[in-house]
CSV table of C-alpha atoms and ligand atoms in Angstrom, one decimal:
chain,number,residue,atom,x,y,z
U,16,MET,CA,12.4,49.6,-12.9
U,17,ALA,CA,12.0,52.9,-14.7
U,18,TYR,CA,8.8,54.4,-16.1
U,19,THR,CA,7.8,56.8,-18.9
U,20,PHE,CA,5.0,59.2,-17.9
U,21,LEU,CA,3.4,61.4,-20.4
U,22,THR,CA,1.1,64.6,-20.1
U,23,PRO,CA,0.0,67.5,-22.2
U,24,LYS,CA,2.7,70.0,-22.7
U,25,LYS,CA,0.6,72.8,-21.0
U,26,ILE,CA,-2.5,72.6,-18.9
U,27,ILE,CA,-4.6,75.6,-18.1
U,28,SER,CA,-7.2,74.8,-15.6
U,29,GLY,CA,-9.7,76.4,-13.2
U,30,GLU,CA,-12.2,79.3,-13.5
U,31,ASN,CA,-11.6,81.6,-16.5
U,32,ALA,CA,-9.2,79.3,-17.8
U,33,LEU,CA,-10.3,79.8,-21.4
U,34,THR,CA,-9.7,83.6,-21.0
U,35,ASP,CA,-6.4,83.0,-19.4
U,36,ALA,CA,-5.4,80.8,-22.1
U,37,LYS,CA,-5.7,83.6,-24.7
U,38,ASN,CA,-2.0,84.2,-25.2
U,39,GLU,CA,-1.2,80.4,-25.5
U,40,LEU,CA,-4.0,80.0,-28.2
U,41,LYS,CA,-2.4,82.9,-30.2
U,42,LYS,CA,0.8,81.0,-30.3
U,43,LEU,CA,-0.8,78.2,-32.0
U,44,GLY,CA,-1.1,79.7,-35.5
U,45,HIS,CA,-3.2,82.3,-37.7
U,46,LYS,CA,-6.1,80.2,-38.7
U,47,ALA,CA,-7.8,77.7,-36.3
U,48,PHE,CA,-9.8,74.7,-37.4
U,49,ILE,CA,-12.4,74.5,-34.5
U,50,VAL,CA,-13.7,70.8,-34.2
U,51,THR,CA,-16.8,70.5,-32.3
U,52,ASP,CA,-20.7,69.7,-32.7
U,53,ALA,CA,-23.8,71.4,-33.3
U,54,THR,CA,-24.9,71.3,-29.7
U,55,MET,CA,-21.8,73.2,-28.5
U,56,VAL,CA,-22.7,75.9,-30.9
U,57,LYS,CA,-26.3,76.0,-30.0
U,58,LEU,CA,-25.3,76.0,-26.2
U,59,GLY,CA,-23.1,79.2,-26.9
U,60,ASN,CA,-19.9,77.4,-26.1
U,61,VAL,CA,-18.3,77.9,-29.2
U,62,ALA,CA,-19.1,81.6,-29.3
U,63,LEU,CA,-16.9,81.9,-25.9
U,64,LEU,CA,-13.9,80.4,-27.9
U,65,GLU,CA,-14.6,82.7,-30.9
U,66,ASP,CA,-14.7,85.8,-28.6
U,67,VAL,CA,-11.2,85.0,-27.5
U,68,LEU,CA,-9.8,84.2,-31.1
U,69,LYS,CA,-11.3,87.6,-32.2
U,70,GLN,CA,-9.5,89.5,-29.4
U,71,ASN,CA,-6.4,87.4,-30.6
U,72,GLU,CA,-7.1,88.5,-34.2
U,73,THR,CA,-6.8,84.9,-35.1
U,74,ASP,CA,-8.9,83.7,-38.1
U,75,TYR,CA,-11.0,80.5,-37.8
U,76,PHE,CA,-13.2,77.8,-39.4
U,77,ILE,CA,-16.0,76.1,-37.3
U,78,PHE,CA,-16.4,72.3,-38.2
U,79,ASP,CA,-19.5,71.4,-36.1
U,80,GLU,CA,-20.4,68.0,-37.7
U,81,VAL,CA,-19.0,65.8,-35.2
U,82,ASN,CA,-21.5,63.3,-33.6
U,83,TYR,CA,-21.1,61.1,-30.5
U,84,GLU,CA,-19.7,58.1,-32.6
U,85,PRO,CA,-16.9,59.9,-34.8
U,86,ASP,CA,-16.2,57.6,-37.8
U,87,ASP,CA,-13.6,57.7,-40.6
U,88,ILE,CA,-16.1,59.4,-43.1
U,89,ILE,CA,-16.6,62.5,-40.8
U,90,VAL,CA,-12.6,62.5,-40.1
U,91,ALA,CA,-12.0,62.6,-43.8
U,92,LYS,CA,-14.5,65.3,-44.6
U,93,ALA,CA,-13.1,67.4,-41.8
U,94,ALA,CA,-9.5,66.9,-43.1
U,95,GLN,CA,-10.4,68.0,-46.6
U,96,THR,CA,-12.2,71.2,-45.1
U,97,TYR,CA,-9.1,71.9,-43.1
U,98,LYS,CA,-7.0,71.9,-46.3
U,99,ASN,CA,-9.5,73.8,-48.2
U,100,GLU,CA,-9.7,76.5,-45.5
U,101,ASN,CA,-5.9,77.0,-45.2
U,102,CYS,CA,-6.0,76.4,-41.3
U,103,ASP,CA,-2.7,75.8,-39.6
U,104,HIS,CA,-3.9,74.4,-36.2
U,105,LEU,CA,-6.7,72.5,-34.4
U,106,ILE,CA,-8.7,73.4,-31.6
U,107,ALA,CA,-11.2,70.8,-30.2
U,108,LEU,CA,-14.0,71.9,-28.2
U,109,GLY,CA,-16.6,69.5,-26.6
U,110,GLY,CA,-16.9,65.9,-25.1
U,111,GLY,CA,-14.6,63.2,-26.0
U,112,SER,CA,-15.8,62.8,-29.6
U,113,PRO,CA,-14.5,66.3,-30.9
U,114,ILE,CA,-11.2,65.9,-29.2
U,115,ASP,CA,-10.9,62.4,-30.7
U,116,THR,CA,-12.0,63.6,-34.1
U,117,ALA,CA,-9.3,66.5,-34.1
U,118,LYS,CA,-6.6,63.9,-33.2
U,119,ALA,CA,-7.6,61.7,-36.0
U,120,ILE,CA,-7.7,64.7,-38.5
U,121,SER,CA,-4.2,65.2,-37.7
U,122,LEU,CA,-3.4,61.9,-38.9
U,123,LEU,CA,-4.9,62.5,-42.3
U,124,LEU,CA,-3.1,65.9,-42.6
U,125,ASN,CA,0.0,64.0,-42.3
U,126,ASP,CA,-0.5,61.8,-45.3
U,127,ASP,CA,-3.1,60.0,-47.3
U,128,ALA,CA,-3.0,56.7,-45.5
U,129,PRO,CA,-6.3,55.7,-44.2
U,130,LEU,CA,-6.7,55.6,-40.5
U,131,SER,CA,-7.2,51.9,-40.4
U,132,SER,CA,-3.6,51.7,-41.4
U,133,TYR,CA,-2.6,53.3,-37.9
U,134,MET,CA,-4.1,50.3,-36.0
U,135,GLY,CA,-2.0,48.3,-33.9
U,136,LYS,CA,1.0,50.7,-34.4
U,137,ILE,CA,2.4,53.3,-32.0
U,138,ILE,CA,1.9,56.5,-34.0
U,139,ASP,CA,4.7,58.9,-34.6
U,140,ILE,CA,3.9,61.7,-37.0
U,141,ASN,CA,4.4,65.4,-37.3
U,142,ARG,CA,1.2,67.2,-36.9
U,143,PRO,CA,-0.2,70.8,-36.6
U,144,ALA,CA,-0.6,72.3,-33.1
U,145,LEU,CA,-3.7,70.9,-31.2
U,146,ALA,CA,-5.4,72.5,-28.2
U,147,ALA,CA,-8.2,70.6,-26.4
U,148,ILE,CA,-11.0,72.1,-24.4
U,149,PRO,CA,-13.3,69.6,-22.6
U,150,THR,CA,-16.8,70.6,-22.1
U,151,THR,CA,-17.7,67.5,-20.0
U,152,ALA,CA,-15.7,66.1,-16.8
U,153,GLY,CA,-15.2,62.7,-18.0
U,154,THR,CA,-13.3,61.4,-21.1
U,155,GLY,CA,-9.9,62.8,-20.3
U,156,SER,CA,-9.2,62.7,-24.0
U,157,GLU,CA,-7.5,66.2,-23.5
U,158,ALA,CA,-4.7,64.2,-21.6
U,159,THR,CA,-4.4,61.0,-23.6
U,160,LYS,CA,-2.6,59.6,-26.3
U,161,PHE,CA,-5.6,57.7,-27.5
U,162,THR,CA,-8.3,58.2,-30.1
U,163,ILE,CA,-11.5,56.1,-30.9
U,164,ILE,CA,-12.9,56.2,-34.4
U,165,ASN,CA,-15.4,53.9,-36.1
U,166,ASP,CA,-14.2,52.1,-38.9
U,167,THR,CA,-17.3,52.2,-41.4
U,168,THR,CA,-15.7,49.6,-43.7
U,169,ASN,CA,-14.8,47.1,-41.2
U,170,LYS,CA,-17.5,48.1,-38.5
U,171,VAL,CA,-15.0,48.0,-35.7
U,172,LYS,CA,-14.2,50.8,-33.2
U,173,MET,CA,-10.5,51.7,-34.0
U,174,LEU,CA,-8.3,52.5,-31.0
U,175,LEU,CA,-5.5,54.3,-32.3
U,176,THR,CA,-2.5,55.5,-30.0
U,177,GLY,CA,0.8,57.5,-30.1
U,178,PRO,CA,2.3,59.9,-27.6
U,179,CYS,CA,2.2,62.5,-30.6
U,180,LEU,CA,-1.8,62.4,-30.0
U,181,ILE,CA,-1.6,64.1,-26.6
U,182,PRO,CA,-2.8,67.5,-27.2
U,183,ASP,CA,-0.1,70.3,-26.9
U,184,LEU,CA,-2.5,72.6,-24.7
U,185,ALA,CA,-5.3,71.3,-22.5
U,186,ILE,CA,-7.7,74.2,-21.3
U,187,ILE,CA,-9.9,72.9,-18.4
U,188,ASP,CA,-12.5,75.5,-17.7
U,189,PRO,CA,-15.4,74.4,-15.3
U,190,LEU,CA,-17.8,77.0,-17.0
U,191,PHE,CA,-18.3,74.4,-19.9
U,192,SER,CA,-19.5,71.7,-17.8
U,193,LYS,CA,-22.3,73.8,-16.2
U,194,THR,CA,-24.1,73.4,-19.5
U,195,ALA,CA,-24.0,69.6,-19.2
U,196,PRO,CA,-27.4,68.0,-18.4
U,197,LYS,CA,-27.8,65.6,-15.4
U,198,SER,CA,-27.4,62.4,-17.3
U,199,VAL,CA,-24.3,63.5,-19.0
U,200,THR,CA,-22.8,64.7,-15.7
U,201,SER,CA,-23.5,61.2,-14.1
U,202,HIS,CA,-22.3,59.1,-17.1
U,203,THR,CA,-19.0,61.2,-17.6
U,204,GLY,CA,-18.2,61.4,-14.2
U,205,ILE,CA,-18.6,57.7,-13.7
U,206,ASP,CA,-16.4,57.2,-17.0
U,207,ALA,CA,-13.5,59.3,-15.3
U,208,LEU,CA,-14.3,57.1,-12.1
U,209,CYS,CA,-13.6,54.0,-14.1
U,210,HIS,CA,-10.4,55.7,-15.6
U,211,ALA,CA,-9.0,56.3,-12.2
U,212,ILE,CA,-10.0,53.0,-10.6
U,213,GLU,CA,-8.9,50.8,-13.7
U,214,ALA,CA,-5.6,52.8,-13.8
U,215,TYR,CA,-5.0,52.1,-10.1
U,216,THR,CA,-5.8,48.3,-10.5
U,217,SER,CA,-3.8,48.0,-13.5
U,218,ARG,CA,-1.0,45.7,-14.1
U,219,LYS,CA,0.7,48.9,-15.8
U,220,ALA,CA,0.3,51.1,-12.9
U,221,GLN,CA,3.4,53.2,-11.9
U,222,PRO,CA,4.0,55.2,-9.0
U,223,LEU,CA,3.1,58.5,-10.8
U,224,SER,CA,-0.1,57.0,-12.2
U,225,ASP,CA,-1.2,56.0,-8.7
U,226,THR,CA,-0.8,59.5,-7.5
U,227,PHE,CA,-3.1,61.0,-10.1
U,228,ALA,CA,-5.6,58.0,-9.8
U,229,LEU,CA,-6.1,58.1,-6.2
U,230,SER,CA,-6.3,61.9,-6.2
U,231,ALA,CA,-9.1,61.7,-9.1
U,232,ILE,CA,-11.0,58.8,-7.1
U,233,LYS,CA,-11.1,61.1,-4.0
U,234,ARG,CA,-12.2,64.4,-5.8
U,235,ILE,CA,-14.9,62.3,-7.6
U,236,PHE,CA,-16.4,60.6,-4.4
U,237,GLU,CA,-16.4,64.1,-2.8
U,238,ASN,CA,-17.9,66.0,-5.6
U,239,LEU,CA,-19.7,64.0,-8.5
U,240,GLU,CA,-23.0,63.8,-6.6
U,241,THR,CA,-23.0,67.3,-5.7
U,242,CYS,CA,-22.4,68.2,-9.5
U,243,TYR,CA,-25.3,65.7,-10.4
U,244,ASN,CA,-27.9,67.3,-7.9
U,245,ASP,CA,-26.8,70.9,-8.5
U,246,GLY,CA,-25.1,71.7,-11.8
U,247,ASN,CA,-24.5,75.2,-10.8
U,248,ASN,CA,-22.1,74.3,-7.8
U,249,ILE,CA,-19.1,75.8,-9.6
U,250,GLU,CA,-16.7,74.5,-6.9
U,251,ALA,CA,-17.9,71.1,-7.4
U,252,ARG,CA,-17.8,71.5,-11.2
U,253,VAL,CA,-14.0,72.7,-10.9
U,254,GLN,CA,-13.0,69.8,-8.6
U,255,MET,CA,-14.6,67.2,-11.2
U,256,SER,CA,-13.1,68.8,-14.2
U,257,LEU,CA,-9.7,68.4,-12.3
U,258,ALA,CA,-10.7,64.6,-11.5
U,259,ALA,CA,-11.6,63.9,-15.1
U,260,LEU,CA,-8.1,65.4,-16.2
U,261,GLU,CA,-6.2,63.5,-13.4
U,262,ALA,CA,-7.8,60.3,-14.3
U,263,GLY,CA,-7.2,60.9,-17.9
U,264,ILE,CA,-3.7,61.3,-17.1
U,265,ALA,CA,-3.6,58.1,-14.9
U,266,PHE,CA,-5.2,56.0,-17.7
U,267,ASN,CA,-3.1,57.5,-20.2
U,268,ASN,CA,0.1,56.2,-18.4
U,269,ALA,CA,-1.3,52.9,-16.9
U,270,SER,CA,-4.0,51.8,-19.3
U,271,VAL,CA,-7.7,50.9,-18.6
U,272,THR,CA,-8.7,47.3,-17.9
U,273,ILE,CA,-11.7,45.2,-17.5
U,274,VAL,CA,-14.5,47.9,-17.5
U,275,HIS,CA,-13.3,49.7,-20.7
U,276,GLY,CA,-12.6,46.3,-22.4
U,277,MET,CA,-16.1,45.0,-21.8
U,278,SER,CA,-17.7,48.5,-22.5
U,279,ARG,CA,-16.5,49.0,-25.9
U,280,PRO,CA,-18.5,45.8,-27.4
U,281,MET,CA,-21.5,47.0,-25.7
U,282,GLY,CA,-21.1,50.5,-27.6
U,283,ALA,CA,-20.4,48.8,-31.0
U,284,LEU,CA,-23.4,46.6,-31.0
U,285,PHE,CA,-26.1,48.4,-29.0
U,286,HIS,CA,-24.7,52.1,-29.5
U,287,VAL,CA,-24.8,52.6,-25.7
U,288,PRO,CA,-22.9,55.8,-24.9
U,289,HIS,CA,-19.4,55.2,-23.7
U,290,GLY,CA,-20.0,56.5,-20.1
U,291,LEU,CA,-23.2,55.0,-19.6
U,292,SER,CA,-22.0,51.3,-20.6
U,293,ASN,CA,-19.0,51.7,-18.2
U,294,ALA,CA,-21.4,52.8,-15.4
U,295,MET,CA,-23.7,49.7,-16.1
U,296,LEU,CA,-20.5,47.6,-15.8
U,297,LEU,CA,-18.7,49.1,-13.0
U,298,LYS,CA,-20.2,47.6,-9.9
U,299,GLU,CA,-20.1,44.0,-10.9
U,300,CYS,CA,-16.8,44.3,-12.7
U,301,MET,CA,-15.2,45.5,-9.3
U,302,ALA,CA,-17.0,42.9,-7.2
U,303,PHE,CA,-15.2,40.3,-9.6
U,304,VAL,CA,-11.8,42.1,-9.4
U,305,VAL,CA,-11.5,42.7,-6.0
U,306,ASP,CA,-10.3,39.4,-4.4
U,307,GLY,CA,-7.1,39.9,-6.7
U,308,ALA,CA,-6.5,43.2,-5.4
U,309,TYR,CA,-7.5,43.7,-1.9
U,310,ASP,CA,-4.2,45.5,-1.0
U,311,ARG,CA,-5.2,48.1,-3.8
U,312,PHE,CA,-8.9,48.6,-2.8
U,313,GLY,CA,-7.9,48.5,0.8
U,314,LYS,CA,-5.6,51.5,0.1
U,315,ILE,CA,-8.3,53.4,-1.8
U,316,ALA,CA,-10.7,53.0,1.1
U,317,ARG,CA,-8.3,54.3,3.6
U,318,TYR,CA,-7.1,57.2,1.3
U,319,LEU,CA,-10.7,58.3,1.1
U,320,SER,CA,-11.1,58.1,4.8
U,321,PHE,CA,-13.9,55.6,4.5
U,322,THR,CA,-12.2,53.5,7.4
U,323,ASN,CA,-8.9,53.4,9.0
U,324,ILE,CA,-8.9,49.5,9.4
U,325,ALA,CA,-5.8,47.6,8.6
U,326,ASP,CA,-7.2,44.7,7.2
U,327,ASP,CA,-7.2,45.1,3.5
U,328,LYS,CA,-10.0,42.6,2.6
U,329,MET,CA,-12.4,44.5,5.0
U,330,ALA,CA,-11.4,47.8,4.0
U,331,SER,CA,-12.0,46.7,0.3
U,332,GLU,CA,-15.4,45.6,1.2
U,333,ILE,CA,-16.1,49.2,2.6
U,334,PHE,CA,-15.0,50.8,-0.4
U,335,LEU,CA,-17.3,48.6,-2.6
U,336,ASP,CA,-20.3,49.5,-0.3
U,337,HIS,CA,-19.4,53.3,-0.7
U,338,LEU,CA,-18.9,52.7,-4.5
U,339,ASN,CA,-22.4,51.2,-4.8
U,340,THR,CA,-24.1,53.8,-2.6
U,341,LEU,CA,-22.5,56.5,-5.0
U,342,LEU,CA,-23.8,54.6,-8.1
U,343,GLU,CA,-27.4,54.2,-6.7
U,344,HIS,CA,-27.3,57.9,-6.0
U,345,LEU,CA,-26.5,58.7,-9.7
U,346,HIS,CA,-29.4,56.8,-11.0
U,347,VAL,CA,-27.8,54.6,-13.7
U,348,PRO,CA,-30.5,53.3,-15.9
U,349,SER,CA,-30.6,49.4,-16.3
U,350,MET,CA,-30.1,47.8,-19.7
U,351,SER,CA,-33.8,47.0,-20.2
U,352,GLU,CA,-34.7,50.7,-19.1
U,353,TYR,CA,-32.4,51.7,-21.8
U,354,GLY,CA,-34.1,49.6,-24.4
U,355,ILE,CA,-31.9,46.9,-24.9
U,356,ASP,CA,-33.6,43.6,-25.9
U,357,LYS,CA,-32.8,40.7,-23.5
U,358,ASN,CA,-32.7,38.1,-26.3
U,359,THR,CA,-30.6,40.0,-28.8
U,360,TYR,CA,-28.3,40.9,-25.7
U,361,PHE,CA,-27.6,37.2,-24.5
U,362,GLU,CA,-27.2,36.0,-28.2
U,363,ASN,CA,-24.3,38.4,-28.5
U,364,ILE,CA,-22.6,37.8,-25.0
U,365,GLU,CA,-20.2,35.3,-26.4
U,366,LYS,CA,-19.2,37.6,-29.2
U,367,MET,CA,-18.8,40.6,-26.8
U,368,ALA,CA,-16.6,38.6,-24.2
U,369,LYS,CA,-14.3,37.4,-27.1
U,370,ASP,CA,-14.2,41.0,-28.6
U,371,ALA,CA,-13.4,42.4,-25.2
U,372,TYR,CA,-10.7,40.0,-24.8
U,373,ILE,CA,-9.1,40.6,-28.2
U,374,SER,CA,-9.0,44.4,-27.5
U,375,GLY,CA,-6.4,43.4,-24.9
U,376,SER,CA,-7.6,45.8,-22.0
U,377,PRO,CA,-9.0,43.0,-19.8
U,378,SER,CA,-5.7,41.5,-19.7
U,379,ASN,CA,-4.2,44.8,-18.0
U,380,THR,CA,-6.4,43.9,-14.9
U,381,ILE,CA,-4.5,43.1,-11.7
U,382,LYS,CA,-6.6,39.8,-11.4
U,383,LYS,CA,-6.5,37.2,-14.3
U,384,VAL,CA,-9.7,37.5,-16.5
U,385,THR,CA,-10.9,34.9,-19.0
U,386,VAL,CA,-13.4,35.1,-21.8
U,387,GLU,CA,-15.8,32.8,-19.5
U,388,ASP,CA,-15.5,35.2,-16.8
U,389,MET,CA,-16.6,38.2,-18.9
U,390,MET,CA,-19.4,36.1,-20.3
U,391,ALA,CA,-20.5,35.5,-16.7
U,392,LEU,CA,-20.3,39.3,-15.8
U,393,TYR,CA,-22.2,40.1,-19.1
U,394,GLU,CA,-24.9,37.8,-17.9
U,395,LYS,CA,-25.0,39.3,-14.3
U,396,ILE,CA,-25.1,42.8,-15.5
U,397,TYR,CA,-28.5,42.5,-17.5
U,398,ARG,CA,-31.5,43.9,-15.4
W,409,FE2,FE1,-13.6,56.2,-20.7
């Protein structure tokens, strides 16, 4: 069997990656449309990019109106501004939302068709050059062919996909993730861990996605807790920024599965940030999946040197113990602590399970997953 494997055209990573990317940024065009949010401006992260563009004598416009749940309205406003400002390329700077927004802007620059018309299709368009500079170690959007945008008319999260949405240039500079608060480090790091474990236990996994997934899982177990406890540990930040990229590349090619499938309805209904809803789901979802994938979880346990035991079932249990310990140390709030009303949550369990199933992601799981299985899991995770 043959496989296709997709990555960004060029990746510049490590300390000083932004400065080192100067020449590559210059090649993208004459006037950049910077897609970001107000926090990135306030933290001084945008100013660092501006410095590089000024040295390059590249003109730019800063669009800083992206919020954590980008929708079709903000994308349309941004695309119109891009045209009014006569920009000729896109640079996204921030977490997953600005990067997803920049990808969606490129669709509206292609033609006037609404974003919803791209749903369910493999998108293939010509777009302006796109660079992505992630500031959190998590979403992996800098390496993926996906964008998630809220459809304000139909009140659904649109998952749009196509290889042309993979950025041309990904700049992975750990300098930026130093500015992430503890909770963001925890939730985005767990999001990356979900990408990697789900990709490794996906029916669509392939040899190269396995390589990236295993490496990401190892780096995350070795560095996430350090980043969480000591945000200024630059080596741990470097390792986590690489892990998030590797995990993004893994799920770009192998897809996500049950955790992301169940996470999106929680975001849509209760506005739980993406990384946090994944974090709330991960432990119970993996406890459910494990008996369908002892060989895979066993390999993870041995790859991470948690054990050298040959018995896959016993090794899997050792991995799950380590996973649960890591999650405890990262202090993921429970749903009640986050303020989700128990009655409203339970009233919506059937809808969430059905919406998750329809999204298709749970069916990628190596173990068969039914709507009833997910209803039972949603019940279990409420604390
Ligand atoms: Fe994710």
